[in-house]
Every structure is written in C-alpha cells, then in structure tokens.
Short mmCIF file of C-alpha atoms and ligand atoms in Angstrom, two decimals:
data_model
loop_
_atom_site.label_atom_id
_atom_site.label_comp_id
_atom_site.label_asym_id
_atom_site.label_seq_id
_atom_site.Cartn_x
_atom_site.Cartn_y
_atom_site.Cartn_z
CA MET A 1 94.37 128.08 101.56
CA THR A 2 97.81 125.85 102.40
CA VAL A 3 97.50 122.66 102.05
CA LEU A 4 100.89 121.52 102.13
CA GLU A 5 103.86 122.46 104.22
CA VAL A 6 107.27 121.46 103.70
CA LYS A 7 109.82 123.03 106.50
CA ASN A 8 113.85 122.77 107.28
CA LEU A 9 113.51 119.32 105.36
CA LYS A 10 116.68 117.30 105.57
CA LYS A 11 117.40 113.41 104.31
CA SER A 12 121.39 111.92 103.64
CA PHE A 13 122.21 108.69 102.84
CA GLY A 14 125.81 108.21 104.55
CA SER A 15 127.66 110.85 102.47
CA ILE A 16 124.98 111.45 100.16
CA HIS A 17 123.03 114.59 101.16
CA ALA A 18 120.12 114.09 98.92
CA VAL A 19 118.20 117.29 100.52
CA GLN A 20 120.00 119.25 102.34
CA ASP A 21 117.33 122.33 103.65
CA ILE A 22 113.94 122.11 101.48
CA ASN A 23 111.60 123.98 102.31
CA PHE A 24 108.03 125.45 100.89
CA SER A 25 104.13 125.34 101.06
CA VAL A 26 101.43 124.67 98.57
CA LYS A 27 98.59 126.14 97.98
CA ALA A 28 94.71 123.78 97.88
CA GLY A 29 94.01 123.68 94.21
CA GLU A 30 97.35 124.18 92.62
CA ILE A 31 99.50 122.45 90.39
CA PHE A 32 103.05 122.49 92.25
CA THR A 33 106.29 121.20 89.70
CA ILE A 34 109.82 120.47 91.83
CA ILE A 35 112.03 120.64 88.23
CA GLY A 36 116.01 120.09 88.99
CA PRO A 37 119.26 118.14 87.47
CA ASN A 38 120.00 115.08 88.00
CA GLY A 39 120.18 113.82 91.74
CA ALA A 40 118.84 117.04 93.25
CA GLY A 41 116.93 115.50 95.55
CA LYS A 42 113.02 115.88 93.73
CA THR A 43 112.88 112.01 94.69
CA THR A 44 113.75 111.94 98.19
CA THR A 45 111.67 115.07 99.22
CA LEU A 46 108.62 113.28 97.21
CA GLU A 47 109.07 110.32 99.56
CA MET A 48 109.25 112.11 102.15
CA ILE A 49 106.43 114.27 101.54
CA GLU A 50 104.57 110.57 100.93
CA GLY A 51 105.31 109.14 104.42
CA LEU A 52 107.38 106.49 102.62
CA VAL A 53 110.99 107.73 103.58
CA PRO A 54 111.79 108.91 107.32
CA PRO A 55 113.56 112.95 106.86
CA ASP A 56 116.40 113.70 109.27
CA ALA A 57 115.28 116.70 110.29
CA GLY A 58 112.58 118.95 108.89
CA GLU A 59 108.56 119.50 109.36
CA ILE A 60 106.12 118.61 106.83
CA SER A 61 102.58 119.15 107.63
CA PHE A 62 98.92 118.73 106.28
CA GLY A 63 97.11 121.52 107.27
CA ASP A 64 96.55 120.41 111.08
CA LEU A 65 98.16 116.82 110.24
CA SER A 66 100.92 115.80 110.92
CA TRP A 67 102.82 112.69 110.15
CA ASN A 68 103.70 111.67 113.62
CA LYS A 69 100.01 111.75 114.81
CA ASN A 70 98.20 111.44 112.31
CA SER A 71 99.19 109.21 109.51
CA HIS A 72 95.82 107.78 109.27
CA GLU A 73 94.29 110.50 108.50
CA ILE A 74 96.97 112.41 105.88
CA LYS A 75 97.23 108.74 103.83
CA LYS A 76 93.70 109.33 103.37
CA LYS A 77 94.26 113.18 101.78
CA ILE A 78 97.30 111.85 100.11
CA GLY A 79 97.12 109.77 96.39
CA VAL A 80 100.80 108.50 94.49
CA GLN A 81 100.70 107.41 91.80
CA PRO A 82 102.30 103.64 91.49
CA GLN A 83 105.44 103.13 89.80
CA SER A 84 104.16 100.89 86.83
CA SER A 85 106.06 97.62 88.29
CA ALA A 86 103.41 98.03 91.22
CA MET A 87 100.82 96.89 88.40
CA PHE A 88 99.47 94.00 87.48
CA ASP A 89 100.37 93.17 84.10
CA LEU A 90 98.03 90.37 83.56
CA LEU A 91 95.80 92.03 84.67
CA THR A 92 93.25 94.00 82.64
CA PRO A 93 93.66 97.96 84.21
CA GLU A 94 89.78 97.04 84.39
CA GLU A 95 90.79 94.36 87.14
CA ASN A 96 93.42 96.66 89.02
CA VAL A 97 91.61 99.12 89.47
CA ASN A 98 89.72 96.88 91.69
CA LEU A 99 92.28 95.45 92.86
CA PHE A 100 93.53 98.97 93.55
CA ALA A 101 90.26 99.89 95.34
CA SER A 102 89.67 97.36 97.81
CA PHE A 103 92.72 98.25 99.50
CA TYR A 104 90.88 101.69 100.65
CA ASP A 105 87.50 101.82 102.94
CA LYS A 106 85.81 103.83 100.48
CA ALA A 107 86.64 104.54 96.78
CA ARG A 108 85.88 106.13 93.37
CA SER A 109 84.29 104.43 91.16
CA THR A 110 85.47 102.16 88.61
CA ASP A 111 83.92 103.64 85.86
CA GLU A 112 84.63 106.49 86.58
CA ILE A 113 88.17 106.25 87.41
CA LEU A 114 88.58 104.33 83.83
CA GLU A 115 86.53 107.39 82.59
CA LEU A 116 89.14 109.93 84.41
CA ILE A 117 92.20 108.30 82.76
CA ASN A 118 90.63 108.44 79.59
CA LEU A 119 90.98 104.43 79.38
CA THR A 120 87.20 103.02 79.19
CA ASP A 121 88.29 101.51 75.72
CA HIS A 122 91.34 99.98 76.56
CA ARG A 123 89.77 98.33 80.60
CA LYS A 124 88.98 95.21 78.98
CA ASN A 125 92.95 94.63 77.11
CA TYR A 126 95.71 93.04 79.45
CA VAL A 127 98.58 95.37 81.21
CA LYS A 128 100.86 94.33 79.53
CA LYS A 129 100.42 94.66 75.79
CA LEU A 130 99.61 98.82 76.63
CA SER A 131 101.36 101.59 75.31
CA GLY A 132 104.09 103.39 77.80
CA GLY A 133 100.72 106.11 78.05
CA GLN A 134 98.39 103.89 78.47
CA ARG A 135 100.32 102.50 81.66
CA GLN A 136 101.04 106.34 82.93
CA ARG A 137 97.50 106.89 83.00
CA LEU A 138 96.41 103.85 84.78
CA ALA A 139 99.04 105.12 87.35
CA ILE A 140 97.67 108.43 87.42
CA GLY A 141 94.09 106.38 87.91
CA LEU A 142 95.39 104.15 90.37
CA ALA A 143 96.49 107.07 92.10
CA MET A 144 93.16 108.50 92.79
CA ILE A 145 91.03 105.44 93.69
CA SER A 146 89.81 107.09 97.32
CA ASP A 147 89.15 110.21 95.63
CA PRO A 148 92.77 111.90 97.36
CA ASP A 149 93.24 116.28 97.88
CA ILE A 150 96.61 116.00 97.08
CA ILE A 151 98.55 113.71 94.60
CA PHE A 152 101.97 113.61 93.24
CA LEU A 153 103.56 112.69 90.43
CA ASP A 154 106.54 111.40 90.15
CA GLU A 155 107.92 112.17 86.60
CA PRO A 156 104.63 110.42 85.49
CA THR A 157 105.68 111.68 80.80
CA THR A 158 108.85 111.30 81.04
CA GLY A 159 109.87 108.61 77.89
CA LEU A 160 107.03 108.70 76.54
CA ASP A 161 105.91 109.98 73.00
CA PRO A 162 104.86 114.24 72.83
CA GLN A 163 101.58 112.71 71.49
CA ALA A 164 100.93 111.24 75.10
CA ARG A 165 102.64 113.49 77.31
CA ARG A 166 100.15 115.88 76.16
CA ASN A 167 97.56 113.51 77.04
CA ILE A 168 98.91 113.41 80.54
CA TRP A 169 98.78 116.72 80.79
CA ASP A 170 95.28 116.52 79.64
CA ILE A 171 94.37 114.29 82.19
CA ILE A 172 96.15 117.22 85.51
CA LEU A 173 94.24 119.54 83.98
CA GLN A 174 90.81 118.09 84.71
CA LEU A 175 92.24 117.29 88.06
CA LYS A 176 92.99 120.59 88.59
CA GLU A 177 89.63 121.49 87.16
CA LEU A 178 88.49 119.46 89.25
CA GLY A 179 89.71 121.37 92.54
CA LYS A 180 92.42 118.59 93.18
CA THR A 181 96.39 119.47 94.27
CA THR A 182 98.71 117.71 92.06
CA ILE A 183 103.35 117.83 93.28
CA LEU A 184 104.71 117.21 89.89
CA THR A 185 108.42 116.43 89.16
CA THR A 186 108.86 116.31 85.23
CA HIS A 187 111.93 116.78 83.24
CA TYR A 188 110.43 118.85 80.72
CA MET A 189 110.73 122.24 80.72
CA GLU A 190 108.03 122.59 77.98
CA GLU A 191 105.76 120.87 80.65
CA ALA A 192 106.67 122.43 83.41
CA GLU A 193 105.61 125.49 81.79
CA LYS A 194 102.32 124.80 80.48
CA LEU A 195 100.81 122.82 83.07
CA SER A 196 102.64 124.67 86.38
CA ASP A 197 100.66 127.25 88.49
CA ARG A 198 104.40 127.47 90.51
CA VAL A 199 107.19 126.22 90.13
CA CYS A 200 110.30 125.10 92.27
CA ILE A 201 113.87 124.85 90.54
CA VAL A 202 115.84 122.67 93.43
CA ASP A 203 119.39 121.64 93.31
CA GLN A 204 121.95 119.97 95.32
CA GLY A 205 119.73 118.77 97.35
CA LYS A 206 117.97 122.96 98.04
CA VAL A 207 115.26 124.96 96.82
CA VAL A 208 117.01 127.79 94.83
CA THR A 209 113.73 129.34 93.12
CA LEU A 210 110.40 129.23 93.11
CA ASP A 211 107.65 130.76 91.49
CA THR A 212 104.69 131.39 89.19
CA PRO A 213 106.35 130.74 85.60
CA SER A 214 105.31 133.94 84.02
CA ALA A 215 107.24 135.28 86.65
CA LEU A 216 110.59 133.11 86.21
CA ILE A 217 110.58 134.07 82.75
CA GLU A 218 110.14 137.91 83.56
CA GLN A 219 113.29 137.11 85.75
CA LEU A 220 114.68 135.49 82.74
CA THR A 221 113.80 138.25 80.06
CA LYS A 222 115.06 141.27 81.96
CA GLU A 223 118.61 139.50 81.07
CA ARG A 224 119.52 139.06 77.39
CA GLU A 225 123.02 136.72 77.11
CA VAL A 226 124.71 139.66 74.21
CA ARG A 227 128.01 137.17 72.43
CA LEU A 228 131.13 138.58 71.25
CA SER A 229 133.95 137.18 69.00
CA PHE A 230 137.06 139.03 68.55
CA VAL A 231 139.72 138.60 65.69
CA ASP A 232 141.81 139.60 68.45
CA GLY A 233 141.84 136.44 69.74
CA PRO A 234 141.92 134.93 73.28
CA GLU A 235 143.92 137.95 74.90
CA ALA A 236 141.03 140.27 73.92
CA ALA A 237 137.85 138.56 74.44
CA GLU A 238 139.41 138.24 77.67
CA ALA A 239 140.50 141.36 78.94
CA ALA A 240 136.77 142.55 77.37
CA ASN A 241 135.79 139.52 79.96
CA SER A 242 137.35 141.42 82.78
CA PHE A 243 136.23 145.11 81.72
CA ALA A 244 131.79 143.83 81.71
CA LYS A 245 133.06 141.86 84.96
CA THR A 246 132.72 144.48 86.35
CA PHE A 247 129.26 146.48 85.50
CA GLN A 248 126.55 146.06 88.02
CA SER A 249 124.42 144.77 85.02
CA VAL A 250 126.36 141.84 84.37
CA THR A 251 125.35 139.00 86.60
CA ARG A 252 127.73 136.58 85.34
CA THR A 253 129.67 135.96 82.03
CA GLU A 254 131.48 132.82 80.33
CA ARG A 255 134.39 133.20 77.89
CA GLU A 256 136.51 130.75 75.17
CA GLY A 257 138.43 131.44 73.04
CA PRO A 258 138.24 134.89 71.56
CA SER A 259 134.44 134.32 71.75
CA LEU A 260 132.92 135.88 75.35
CA LYS A 261 128.69 135.10 76.79
CA LEU A 262 127.94 137.90 79.07
CA TRP A 263 124.22 137.63 80.28
CA THR A 264 123.15 141.70 81.62
CA LYS A 265 120.24 142.94 82.79
CA ALA A 266 120.85 146.23 81.06
CA PRO A 267 122.60 145.24 77.16
CA GLU A 268 122.59 148.19 75.56
CA ASN A 269 124.53 150.18 78.22
CA THR A 270 126.75 147.27 78.59
CA LEU A 271 127.42 146.89 74.47
CA PHE A 272 127.73 151.11 74.63
CA ASP A 273 129.71 150.52 77.63
CA LEU A 274 131.78 147.87 76.15
CA PHE A 275 132.33 149.41 72.32
CA GLY A 276 134.50 152.63 74.59
CA PHE A 277 136.89 150.19 76.37
CA THR A 278 137.03 147.66 73.01
CA LYS A 279 137.50 151.66 70.85
CA GLU A 280 139.76 152.80 73.04
CA LYS A 281 142.35 149.18 73.39
CA SER A 282 142.02 149.13 69.70
CA TYR A 283 140.14 145.55 69.27
CA GLN A 284 138.68 144.78 66.77
CA VAL A 285 135.37 143.11 67.30
CA GLU A 286 134.34 140.38 64.69
CA GLN A 287 130.44 139.34 65.75
CA VAL A 288 128.04 140.23 67.95
CA SER A 289 124.88 138.56 69.00
CA ILE A 290 121.94 139.41 71.47
CA ARG A 291 119.51 136.19 72.21
CA GLU A 292 116.10 136.01 74.53
CA MET A 293 115.77 134.08 76.91
CA SER A 294 114.34 131.23 77.93
CA LEU A 295 112.73 129.37 80.59
CA GLU A 296 115.68 127.39 80.57
CA ASP A 297 117.98 129.64 80.43
CA VAL A 298 116.29 130.92 83.65
CA PHE A 299 116.99 126.97 84.86
CA ILE A 300 121.07 127.26 83.73
CA ALA A 301 121.44 130.86 86.05
CA PHE A 302 119.96 129.36 88.98
CA THR A 303 121.32 125.29 88.34
CA GLY A 304 124.40 126.42 86.03
CA LYS A 305 123.51 123.44 85.15
CA GLU A 306 122.17 122.26 81.01
CA TRP A 307 119.28 121.64 81.14
CA ARG A 308 118.60 118.14 80.04
CA ASP A 309 114.82 116.36 77.80
P1 ATP B 401 116.64 112.83 89.17
O1 ATP B 401 115.96 113.62 88.54
O2 ATP B 401 117.71 112.03 88.27
O3 ATP B 401 115.59 111.53 89.62
P2 ATP B 401 116.49 113.37 92.06
O4 ATP B 401 116.41 114.92 91.88
O5 ATP B 401 114.91 112.29 92.59
O6 ATP B 401 116.54 112.72 90.26
P3 ATP B 401 117.02 111.75 93.94
O7 ATP B 401 116.85 110.52 93.41
O8 ATP B 401 116.05 112.26 95.78
O9 ATP B 401 117.69 113.15 92.77
O10 ATP B 401 118.51 111.63 94.60
C1 ATP B 401 119.01 113.03 95.57
C2 ATP B 401 120.33 111.81 95.59
O11 ATP B 401 120.91 110.80 97.25
C3 ATP B 401 121.14 111.44 94.55
O12 ATP B 401 122.92 111.13 94.53
C4 ATP B 401 120.60 109.95 94.62
O13 ATP B 401 122.03 109.03 94.09
C5 ATP B 401 121.10 109.50 96.21
N1 ATP B 401 120.16 108.79 96.95
C6 ATP B 401 118.31 108.68 96.65
N2 ATP B 401 118.10 107.89 97.22
C7 ATP B 401 119.04 107.03 98.04
C8 ATP B 401 119.42 105.90 98.50
N3 ATP B 401 118.02 104.36 99.60
N4 ATP B 401 120.44 105.49 98.89
C9 ATP B 401 121.08 105.91 98.82
N5 ATP B 401 121.82 107.34 98.07
C10 ATP B 401 120.56 107.07 97.49
#
C-alpha cells in the first residue's frame, strides 16, 4: 500500500533550482532513504513533503489526503524529527517529552517514548548534558510523541560516532517493527545499505535511480572497474581510451596521464579486445587490475560525484 506519493515536485529559491523534478512513492512500513550529494535538494524535498515549505509545482499525497485540503489530518499522521535547537537544553528529556506532548490532543506516554529511545536512565538529566547521540535519540522520540504512522528523519546520525550511530539504527529498526514508515536522509552509505528497504539517489534536484539496496548493488556488481597503465605513456593510454569508448559494454572511462580506468559490464571481453589492440599497436601495458564494485561506486556512477562521509 502506498502511503506517500510525490509527483513532479519543483522548488526554486531565486535562481537556484533546488528541486527540479522529484517523483517517488513510499510504501507502508518501509524505510525509504534519500541520499545525494551536498545541495542535491534532499532537505528541501523533505520540507515540502512535511508541509513546511510550499512547492512551486507538483503534487504530494498521503493516500487520499493532500496539504491543501487535509492539513489537519496529515499532521496527525506524520512525525518530524525536530532540529536539536528546538529542544530545551535546560529541561530534562522527560520534561521535553511532556512539553511536546502537551501540543497534541493524543500522545504516547512519556515512559513509553523514553523507553523506545533508550533514555529512561537519563530522563532526569539536563538535555545540555546529553551526548550528541542521546540528543538525536531524544529528537526521534519527540517525532514519535503523537504516535504517527510516517516518521521523517533528516540526517539523524550526522556527526555521531559509530556506536551512537548504531544505537540510532536500532531505534529506526524498532520503528519498522512497530509497523511505522520511515523516510530518512543520510550521508552514510553503510547506513543506507543496512537500514533501507529502498534507496532513492537524488542529484541536482532529480531522482537519478531508485531501488532496493541489493538491486542497486547487483546493478553495480555487473560492472567492474578495470585499470591499466601504459609504459608508453599518455599517448598510448589515450589511444586505448578512444578504442575502449567504442565498446558497448564500456559504460564510462577516465584517462589520467599514462593510466586508464574503465567501467565495463564484460571485463573479460573488454580486456581481450584491449590487449588485441595494444599488441597490434605495440603498446606495452605496465599494470592491469580489476576492482569489485560497491554501493559507493553506484552512487558515483549515477551522480558523477565522490561520496563524502
Ligand atoms: P545537504 O546534503 O548539504 O544537506 P541537500 O541535498 O539537503 O544538501 P538542500 O538543503 O535541499 O540540499 O538545498 C538544495 C539547494 O537549494 C542548495 O543549493 C541550497 O543552497 C539551496 N537552498 C535551500 N534552501 C534555501 C533557501 N531557503 N534559500 C535559498 N537557497 C536555498
């Protein structure tokens, strides 16, 4: 069952086209992750879906509900992780949860929330004394107060150490067990791979690919990165580059000095043909290597950008 559908979403800030054309739908109970380079439009997309920023164009529907007609009902259905600046540093986690709960007609019990985010032992400590990970857990708890069906988490683990990050993953997986739908953004590829039912890669305000992590990886693992370097220098590498570009199985190439990198779906055939070429031209190959592809490579292949962690 589709719980959220986004069609042809667009948003510009002056001359910056932050979101150019975003389309996707999210199914009930899934962890749906949006990843992309800096400035790709992830936060703007989330903020439009959360009803915080009006889109310039496009449609956002939660089942039969839309922001124009049913904003009150949508607000009951969704939970948004507040920025840590929205929490009260001089209150305790318990007091923060109680305060946020007072904004809603119906709220989960404070005990239940603190248990879910594993802060029961810290319930009486001031928020300003909490670690970064504990503050982020509290932020997730605050998003859960009204017991929403759909939870939005914008980079909940950025800047946290690996253990604190894993603690947040446990909470996100618990939300899934509770049948909740989570829409997540992250800067960590490992996180996207471990948690997500589906990953949506956005770049320059558009969806470049969307699938399950395993399907994306499979797509990647069909390709191999082949590296060659030539004793005969850049000229030989460039000649081999021009030749390799004519192969159907070669998806892209990069030449730097005497080295050539190419990505191919048929590494054996590609190498066989390339060696035929180098032999014919009497070019000497110094080194050859074939590298396995990773999810990170998929990201780079689709966005043309390095992944930053
Ligand atoms: P990051 O990974 O760095 O958080 P992002 O993918 O979340 O990036 P957005 O924050 O949505 O990207 O920003 C997309 C583009 O829109 C960026 O160029 C950003 O500078 C610009 N932008 C976002 N909000 C505004 C605003 N309120 N006014 C002007 N420009 C904005």
